[in-house]
PDB file of C-alpha atoms in Angstrom:
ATOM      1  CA  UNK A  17     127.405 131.095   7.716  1.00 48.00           C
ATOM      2  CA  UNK A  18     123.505 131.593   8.240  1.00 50.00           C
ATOM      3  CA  UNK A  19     124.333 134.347  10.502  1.00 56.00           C
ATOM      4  CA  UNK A  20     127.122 135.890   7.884  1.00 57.00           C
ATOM      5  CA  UNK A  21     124.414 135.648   5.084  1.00 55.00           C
ATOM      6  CA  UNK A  22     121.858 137.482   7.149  1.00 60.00           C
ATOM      7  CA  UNK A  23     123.910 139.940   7.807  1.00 66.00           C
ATOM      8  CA  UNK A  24     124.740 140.755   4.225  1.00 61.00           C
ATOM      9  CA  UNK A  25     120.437 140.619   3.342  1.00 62.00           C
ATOM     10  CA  UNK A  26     120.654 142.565   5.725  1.00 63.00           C
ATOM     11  CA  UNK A  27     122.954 145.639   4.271  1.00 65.00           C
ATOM     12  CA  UNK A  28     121.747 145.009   0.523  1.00 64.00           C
ATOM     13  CA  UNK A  29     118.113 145.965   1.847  1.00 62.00           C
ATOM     14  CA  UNK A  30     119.653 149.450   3.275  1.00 64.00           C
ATOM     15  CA  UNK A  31     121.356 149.811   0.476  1.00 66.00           C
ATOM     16  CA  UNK A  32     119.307 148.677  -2.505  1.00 62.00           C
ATOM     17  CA  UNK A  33     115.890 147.621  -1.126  1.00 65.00           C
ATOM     18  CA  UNK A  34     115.140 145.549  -4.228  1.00 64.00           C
ATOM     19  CA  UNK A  35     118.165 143.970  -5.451  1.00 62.00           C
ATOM     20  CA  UNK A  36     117.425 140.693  -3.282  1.00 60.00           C
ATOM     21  CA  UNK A  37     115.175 138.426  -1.977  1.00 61.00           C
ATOM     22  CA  UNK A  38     114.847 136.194   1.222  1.00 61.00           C
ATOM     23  CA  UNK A  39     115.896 133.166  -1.298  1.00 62.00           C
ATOM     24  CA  UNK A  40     119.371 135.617  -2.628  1.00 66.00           C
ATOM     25  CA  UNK A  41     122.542 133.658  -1.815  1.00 65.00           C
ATOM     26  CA  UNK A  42     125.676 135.851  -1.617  1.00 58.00           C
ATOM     27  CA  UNK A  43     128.972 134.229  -2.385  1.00 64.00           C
ATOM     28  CA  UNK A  44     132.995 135.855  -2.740  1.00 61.00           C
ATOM     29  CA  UNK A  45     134.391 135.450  -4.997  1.00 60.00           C
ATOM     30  CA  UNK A  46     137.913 134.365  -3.523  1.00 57.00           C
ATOM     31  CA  UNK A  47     139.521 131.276  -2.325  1.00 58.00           C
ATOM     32  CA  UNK A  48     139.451 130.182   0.767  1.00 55.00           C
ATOM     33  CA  UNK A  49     143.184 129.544   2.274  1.00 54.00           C
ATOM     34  CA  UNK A  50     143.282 127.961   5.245  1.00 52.00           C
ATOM     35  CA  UNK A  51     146.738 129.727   6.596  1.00 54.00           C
ATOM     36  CA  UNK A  52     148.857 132.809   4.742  1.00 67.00           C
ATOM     37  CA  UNK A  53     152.368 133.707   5.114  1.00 76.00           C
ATOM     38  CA  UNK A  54     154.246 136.584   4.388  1.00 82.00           C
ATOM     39  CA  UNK A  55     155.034 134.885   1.095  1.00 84.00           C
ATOM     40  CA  UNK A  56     151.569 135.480  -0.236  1.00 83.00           C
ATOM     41  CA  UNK A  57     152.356 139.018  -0.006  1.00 84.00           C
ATOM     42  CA  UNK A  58     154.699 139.131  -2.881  1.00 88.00           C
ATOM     43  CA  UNK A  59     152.757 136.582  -4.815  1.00 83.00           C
ATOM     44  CA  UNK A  60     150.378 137.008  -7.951  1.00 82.00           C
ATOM     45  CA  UNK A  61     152.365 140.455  -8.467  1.00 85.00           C
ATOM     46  CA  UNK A  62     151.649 141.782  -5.552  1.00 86.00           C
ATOM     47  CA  UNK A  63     155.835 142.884  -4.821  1.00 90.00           C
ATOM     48  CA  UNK A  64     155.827 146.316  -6.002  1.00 91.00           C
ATOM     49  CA  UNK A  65     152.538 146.913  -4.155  1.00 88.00           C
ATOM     50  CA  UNK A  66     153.882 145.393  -0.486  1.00 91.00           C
ATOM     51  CA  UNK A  67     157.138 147.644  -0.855  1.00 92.00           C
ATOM     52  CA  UNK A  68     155.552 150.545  -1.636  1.00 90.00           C
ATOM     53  CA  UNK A  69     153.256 150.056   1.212  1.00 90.00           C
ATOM     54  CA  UNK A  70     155.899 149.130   3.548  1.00 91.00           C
ATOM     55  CA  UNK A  71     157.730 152.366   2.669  1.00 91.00           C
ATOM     56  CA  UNK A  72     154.633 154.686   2.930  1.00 89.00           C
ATOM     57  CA  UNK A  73     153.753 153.480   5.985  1.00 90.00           C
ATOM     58  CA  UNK A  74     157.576 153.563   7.662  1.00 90.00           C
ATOM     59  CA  UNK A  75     158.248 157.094   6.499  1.00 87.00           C
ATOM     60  CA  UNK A  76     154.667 158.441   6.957  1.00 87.00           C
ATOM     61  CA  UNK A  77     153.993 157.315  10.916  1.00 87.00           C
ATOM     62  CA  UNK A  78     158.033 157.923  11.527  1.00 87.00           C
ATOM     63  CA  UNK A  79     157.331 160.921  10.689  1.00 83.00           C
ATOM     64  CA  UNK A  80     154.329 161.495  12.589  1.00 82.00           C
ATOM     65  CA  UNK A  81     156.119 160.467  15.138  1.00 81.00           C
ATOM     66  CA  UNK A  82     158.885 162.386  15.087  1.00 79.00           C
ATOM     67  CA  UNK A  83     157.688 166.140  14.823  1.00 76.00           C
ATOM     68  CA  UNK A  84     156.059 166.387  17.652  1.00 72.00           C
ATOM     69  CA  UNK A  85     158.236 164.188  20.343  1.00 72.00           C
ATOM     70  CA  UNK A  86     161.345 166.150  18.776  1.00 72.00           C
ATOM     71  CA  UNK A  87     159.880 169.775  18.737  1.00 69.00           C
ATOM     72  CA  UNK A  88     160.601 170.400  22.581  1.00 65.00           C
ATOM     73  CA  UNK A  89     164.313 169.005  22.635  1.00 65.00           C
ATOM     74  CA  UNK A  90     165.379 170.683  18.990  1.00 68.00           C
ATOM     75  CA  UNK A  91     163.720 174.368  19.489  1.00 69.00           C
ATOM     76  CA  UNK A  92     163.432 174.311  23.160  1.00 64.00           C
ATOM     77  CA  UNK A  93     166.520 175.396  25.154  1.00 58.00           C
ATOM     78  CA  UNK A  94     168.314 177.811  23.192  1.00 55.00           C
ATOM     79  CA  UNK A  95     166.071 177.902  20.626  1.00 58.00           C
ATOM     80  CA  UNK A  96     163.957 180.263  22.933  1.00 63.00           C
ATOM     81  CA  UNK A  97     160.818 177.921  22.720  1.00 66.00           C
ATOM     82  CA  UNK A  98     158.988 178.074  26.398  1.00 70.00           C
ATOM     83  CA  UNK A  99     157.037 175.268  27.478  1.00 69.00           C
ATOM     84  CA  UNK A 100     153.852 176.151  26.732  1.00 77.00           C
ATOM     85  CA  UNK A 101     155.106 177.185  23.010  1.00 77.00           C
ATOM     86  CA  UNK A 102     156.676 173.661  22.543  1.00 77.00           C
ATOM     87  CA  UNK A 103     153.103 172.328  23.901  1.00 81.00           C
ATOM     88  CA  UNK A 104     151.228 174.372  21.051  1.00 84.00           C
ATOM     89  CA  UNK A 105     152.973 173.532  18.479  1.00 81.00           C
ATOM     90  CA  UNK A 106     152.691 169.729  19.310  1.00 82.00           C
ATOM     91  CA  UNK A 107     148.631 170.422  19.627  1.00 87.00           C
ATOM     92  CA  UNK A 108     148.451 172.264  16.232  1.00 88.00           C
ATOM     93  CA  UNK A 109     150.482 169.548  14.294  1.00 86.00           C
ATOM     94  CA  UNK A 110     148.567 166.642  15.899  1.00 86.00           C
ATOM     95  CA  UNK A 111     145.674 168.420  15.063  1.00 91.00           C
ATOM     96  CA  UNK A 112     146.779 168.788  11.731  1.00 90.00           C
ATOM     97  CA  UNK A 113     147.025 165.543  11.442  1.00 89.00           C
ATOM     98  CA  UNK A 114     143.671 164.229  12.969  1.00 90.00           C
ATOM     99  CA  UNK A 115     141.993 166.605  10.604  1.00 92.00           C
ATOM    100  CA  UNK A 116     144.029 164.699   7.482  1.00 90.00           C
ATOM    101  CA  UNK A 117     143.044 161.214   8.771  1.00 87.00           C
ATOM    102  CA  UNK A 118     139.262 162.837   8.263  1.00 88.00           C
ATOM    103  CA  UNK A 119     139.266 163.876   5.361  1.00 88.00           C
ATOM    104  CA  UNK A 120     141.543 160.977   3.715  1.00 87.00           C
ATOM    105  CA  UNK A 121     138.601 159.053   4.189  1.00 83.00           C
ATOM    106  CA  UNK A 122     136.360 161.390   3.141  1.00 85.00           C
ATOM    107  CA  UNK A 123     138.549 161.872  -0.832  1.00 87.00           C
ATOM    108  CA  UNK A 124     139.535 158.175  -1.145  1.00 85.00           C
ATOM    109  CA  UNK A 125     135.817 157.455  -1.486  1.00 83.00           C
ATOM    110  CA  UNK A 126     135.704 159.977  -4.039  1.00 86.00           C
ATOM    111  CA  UNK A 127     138.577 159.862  -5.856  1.00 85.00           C
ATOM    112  CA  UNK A 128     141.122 157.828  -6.898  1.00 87.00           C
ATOM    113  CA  UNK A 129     143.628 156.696  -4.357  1.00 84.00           C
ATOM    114  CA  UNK A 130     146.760 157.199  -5.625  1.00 85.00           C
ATOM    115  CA  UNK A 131     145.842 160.784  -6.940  1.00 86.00           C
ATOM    116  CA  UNK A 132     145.213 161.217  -3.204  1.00 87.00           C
ATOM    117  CA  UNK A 133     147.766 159.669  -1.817  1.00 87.00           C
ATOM    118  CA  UNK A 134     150.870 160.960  -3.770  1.00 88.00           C
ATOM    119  CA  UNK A 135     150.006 164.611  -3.850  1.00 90.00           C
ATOM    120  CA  UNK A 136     149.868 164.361  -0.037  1.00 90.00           C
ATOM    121  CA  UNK A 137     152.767 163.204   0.512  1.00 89.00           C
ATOM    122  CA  UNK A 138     154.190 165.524  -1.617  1.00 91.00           C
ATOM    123  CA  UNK A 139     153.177 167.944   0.251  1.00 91.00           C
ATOM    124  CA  UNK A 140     153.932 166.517   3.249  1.00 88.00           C
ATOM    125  CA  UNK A 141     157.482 166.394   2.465  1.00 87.00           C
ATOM    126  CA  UNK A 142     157.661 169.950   0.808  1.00 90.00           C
ATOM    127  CA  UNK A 143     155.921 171.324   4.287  1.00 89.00           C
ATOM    128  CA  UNK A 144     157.536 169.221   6.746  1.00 85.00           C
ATOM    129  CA  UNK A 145     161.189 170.379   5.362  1.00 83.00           C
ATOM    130  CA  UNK A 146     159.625 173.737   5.459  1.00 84.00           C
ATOM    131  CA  UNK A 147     159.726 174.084   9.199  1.00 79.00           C
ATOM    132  CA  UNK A 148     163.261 174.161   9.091  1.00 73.00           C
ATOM    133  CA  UNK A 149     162.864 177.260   7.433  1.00 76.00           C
ATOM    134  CA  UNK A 150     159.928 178.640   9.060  1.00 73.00           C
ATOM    135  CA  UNK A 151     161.770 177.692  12.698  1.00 67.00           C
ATOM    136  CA  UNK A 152     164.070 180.792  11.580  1.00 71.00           C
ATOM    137  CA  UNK A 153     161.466 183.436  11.481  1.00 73.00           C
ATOM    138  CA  UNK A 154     157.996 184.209  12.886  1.00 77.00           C
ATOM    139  CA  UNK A 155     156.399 181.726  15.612  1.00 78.00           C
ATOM    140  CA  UNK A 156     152.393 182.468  14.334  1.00 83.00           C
ATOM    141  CA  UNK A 157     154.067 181.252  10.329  1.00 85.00           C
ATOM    142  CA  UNK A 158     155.595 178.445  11.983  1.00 83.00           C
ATOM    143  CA  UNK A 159     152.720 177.098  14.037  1.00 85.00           C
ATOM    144  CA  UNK A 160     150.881 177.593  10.682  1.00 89.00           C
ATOM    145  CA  UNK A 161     153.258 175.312   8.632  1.00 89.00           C
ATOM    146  CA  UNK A 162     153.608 172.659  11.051  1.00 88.00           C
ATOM    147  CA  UNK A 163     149.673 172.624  11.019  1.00 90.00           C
ATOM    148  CA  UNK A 164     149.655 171.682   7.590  1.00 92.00           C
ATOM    149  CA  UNK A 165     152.427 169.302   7.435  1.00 90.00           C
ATOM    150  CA  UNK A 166     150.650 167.408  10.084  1.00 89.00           C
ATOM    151  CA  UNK A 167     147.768 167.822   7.704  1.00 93.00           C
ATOM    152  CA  UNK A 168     148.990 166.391   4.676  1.00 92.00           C
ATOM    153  CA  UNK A 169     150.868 163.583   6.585  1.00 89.00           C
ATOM    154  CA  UNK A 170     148.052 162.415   8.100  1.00 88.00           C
ATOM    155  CA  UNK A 171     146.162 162.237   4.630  1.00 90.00           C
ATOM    156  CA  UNK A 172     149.207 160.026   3.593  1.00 87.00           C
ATOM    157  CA  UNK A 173     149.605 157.732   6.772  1.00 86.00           C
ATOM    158  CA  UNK A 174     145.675 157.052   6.981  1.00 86.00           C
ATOM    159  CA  UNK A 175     144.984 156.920   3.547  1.00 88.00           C
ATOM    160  CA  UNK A 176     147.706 154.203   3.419  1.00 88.00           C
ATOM    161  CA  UNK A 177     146.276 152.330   6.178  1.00 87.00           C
ATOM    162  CA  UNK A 178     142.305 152.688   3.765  1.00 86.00           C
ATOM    163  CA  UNK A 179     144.492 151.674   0.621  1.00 87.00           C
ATOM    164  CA  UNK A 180     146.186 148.589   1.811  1.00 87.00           C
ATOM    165  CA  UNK A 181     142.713 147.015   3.016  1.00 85.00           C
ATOM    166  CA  UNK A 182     141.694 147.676  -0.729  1.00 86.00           C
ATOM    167  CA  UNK A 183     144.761 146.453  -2.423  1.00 85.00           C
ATOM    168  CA  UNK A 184     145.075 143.214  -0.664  1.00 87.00           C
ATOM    169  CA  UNK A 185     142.625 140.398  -0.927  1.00 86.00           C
ATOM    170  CA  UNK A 186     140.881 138.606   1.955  1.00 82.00           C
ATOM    171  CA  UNK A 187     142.783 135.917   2.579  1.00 83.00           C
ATOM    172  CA  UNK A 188     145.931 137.767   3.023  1.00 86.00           C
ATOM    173  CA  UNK A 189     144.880 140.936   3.888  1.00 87.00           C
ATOM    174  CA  UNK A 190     145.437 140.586   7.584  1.00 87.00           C
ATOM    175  CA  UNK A 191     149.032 139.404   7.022  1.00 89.00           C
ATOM    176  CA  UNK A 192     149.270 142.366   4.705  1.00 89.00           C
ATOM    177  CA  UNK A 193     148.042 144.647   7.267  1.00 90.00           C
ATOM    178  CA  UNK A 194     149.549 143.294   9.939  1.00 90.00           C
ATOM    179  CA  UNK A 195     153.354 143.713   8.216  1.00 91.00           C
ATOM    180  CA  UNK A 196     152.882 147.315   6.983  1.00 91.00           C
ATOM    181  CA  UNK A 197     151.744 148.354  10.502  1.00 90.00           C
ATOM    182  CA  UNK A 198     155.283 146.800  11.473  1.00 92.00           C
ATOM    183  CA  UNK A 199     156.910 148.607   9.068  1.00 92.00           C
ATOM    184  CA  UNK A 200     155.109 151.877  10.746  1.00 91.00           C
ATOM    185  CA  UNK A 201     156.219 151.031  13.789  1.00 91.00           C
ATOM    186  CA  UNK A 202     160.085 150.190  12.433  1.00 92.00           C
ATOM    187  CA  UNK A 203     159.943 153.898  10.691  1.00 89.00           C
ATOM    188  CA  UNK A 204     159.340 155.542  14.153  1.00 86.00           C
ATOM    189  CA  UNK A 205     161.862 153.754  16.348  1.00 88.00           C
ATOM    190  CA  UNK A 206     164.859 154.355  12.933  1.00 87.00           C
ATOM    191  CA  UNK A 207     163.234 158.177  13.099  1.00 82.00           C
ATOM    192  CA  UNK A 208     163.932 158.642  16.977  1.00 79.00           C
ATOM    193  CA  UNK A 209     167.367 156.447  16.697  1.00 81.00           C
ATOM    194  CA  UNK A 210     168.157 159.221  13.698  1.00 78.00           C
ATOM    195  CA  UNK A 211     167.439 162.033  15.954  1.00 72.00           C
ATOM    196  CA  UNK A 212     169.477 160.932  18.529  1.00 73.00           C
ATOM    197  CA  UNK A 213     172.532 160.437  16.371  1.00 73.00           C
ATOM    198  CA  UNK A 214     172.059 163.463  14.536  1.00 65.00           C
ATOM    199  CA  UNK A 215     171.716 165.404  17.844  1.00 59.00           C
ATOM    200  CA  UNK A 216     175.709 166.392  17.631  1.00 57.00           C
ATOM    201  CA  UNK A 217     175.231 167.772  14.228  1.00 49.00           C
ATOM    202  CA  UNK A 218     171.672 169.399  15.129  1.00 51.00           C
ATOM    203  CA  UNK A 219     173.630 171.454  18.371  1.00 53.00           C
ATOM    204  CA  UNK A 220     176.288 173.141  15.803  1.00 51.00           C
ATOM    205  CA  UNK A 221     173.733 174.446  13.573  1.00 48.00           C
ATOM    206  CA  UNK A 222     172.255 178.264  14.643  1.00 50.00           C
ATOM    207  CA  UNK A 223     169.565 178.178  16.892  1.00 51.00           C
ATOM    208  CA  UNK A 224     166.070 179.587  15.907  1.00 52.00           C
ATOM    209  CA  UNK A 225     165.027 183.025  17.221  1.00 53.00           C
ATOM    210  CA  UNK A 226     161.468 183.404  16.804  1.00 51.00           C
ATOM    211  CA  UNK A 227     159.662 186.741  16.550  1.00 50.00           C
ATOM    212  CA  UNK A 228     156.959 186.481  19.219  1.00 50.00           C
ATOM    213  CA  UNK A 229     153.770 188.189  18.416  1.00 48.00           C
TER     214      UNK A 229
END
């Protein structure tokens, strides 16, 4: 505790040099709960909040997921992709995506989560169904939209991972945390099991012939 409250002189003196003094005592403002369950997450009307997470966080990282580990088996082949292409376009989307994780952090400090958060996924959605569409035409547009919906999906899947350490309290928060990173991980295994089901309906559709530059 000594070493806790020393720590926390410590920070209020970097960050307002005279708010406190060596006699301060800092205290939360929480109760202390000796073990959490999963049931904690739906209490004190916290249900709407855990679901919503849970979903976020399963379509978001399936998604994430799927993109790039599907781009070489869906467009390679006789979809005219060469290896090095299929290699590109998984760099520029998980670039995309790095570059979203940035700057989540960067606007949920600044702004108000959710006004970050839903527009992003939005977006997310509108460009990731886009490169269906873009798969028919020119390589350089396609590269270009799978940049950005690696972009706005990684705004979404780390900004949900920011807001669900703000939304939960300390006692459960690592339960909290803990089960929405599940659901992440459930999201991408039901988004590769999808692809491979989907594969016999995926081969009778027309291939994508992209204009090279």
């Amino acid at each position: 505790k000594h070493s806790s409250a020393m720590r926390c002189s410590g920070v209020s003196a970097h960050c307002a040099p005279n708010a406190s003094t060596s006699t301060t005592r800092f205290t939360l403002a929480e109760e202390a709960v000796a073990q959490t369950s999963i049931g904690a997450l739906f209490a004190e009307g916290r249900t709407i909040i855990t679901l919503s997470l849970w979903a976020t966080f399963a379509i978001a990282f399936a998604i994430l997921l799927f993109t790039p580990n599907w781009t070489g088996p869906l467009l390679g082949g006789e979809g005219g992709l060469a290896g090095p292409d299929v290699a590109l376009i998984v760099t520029v989307h998980n670039l995309g995506s790095m570059l979203g994780g940035i700057v989540a952090g960067w606007l949920m400090d600044r702004f108000n989560p959710y006004r970050v958060l839903a527009p992003a996924l939005l977006c997310g959605m509108i460009f990731t169904s886009m490169t269906g569409y873009a798969a028919m035409s020119d390589f350089t547009l396609f590269q270009v939209i799978v940049a950005i919906a690696g972009f706005f999906i990684g705004v979404g899947g780390n900004g949900a991972v920011a807001l669900a350490a703000m939304l939960y309290p300390t006692p459960v928060r690592a339960t909290g945390m803990g089960w929405a990173v599940s659901f992440a991980r459930l999201g991408q295994v039901a988004s590769s099991i999808l692809a491979i089901t989907s594969w016999d309906f995926s081969s009778q559709l027309p291939a994508p012939r992209f204009t090279q530059p």
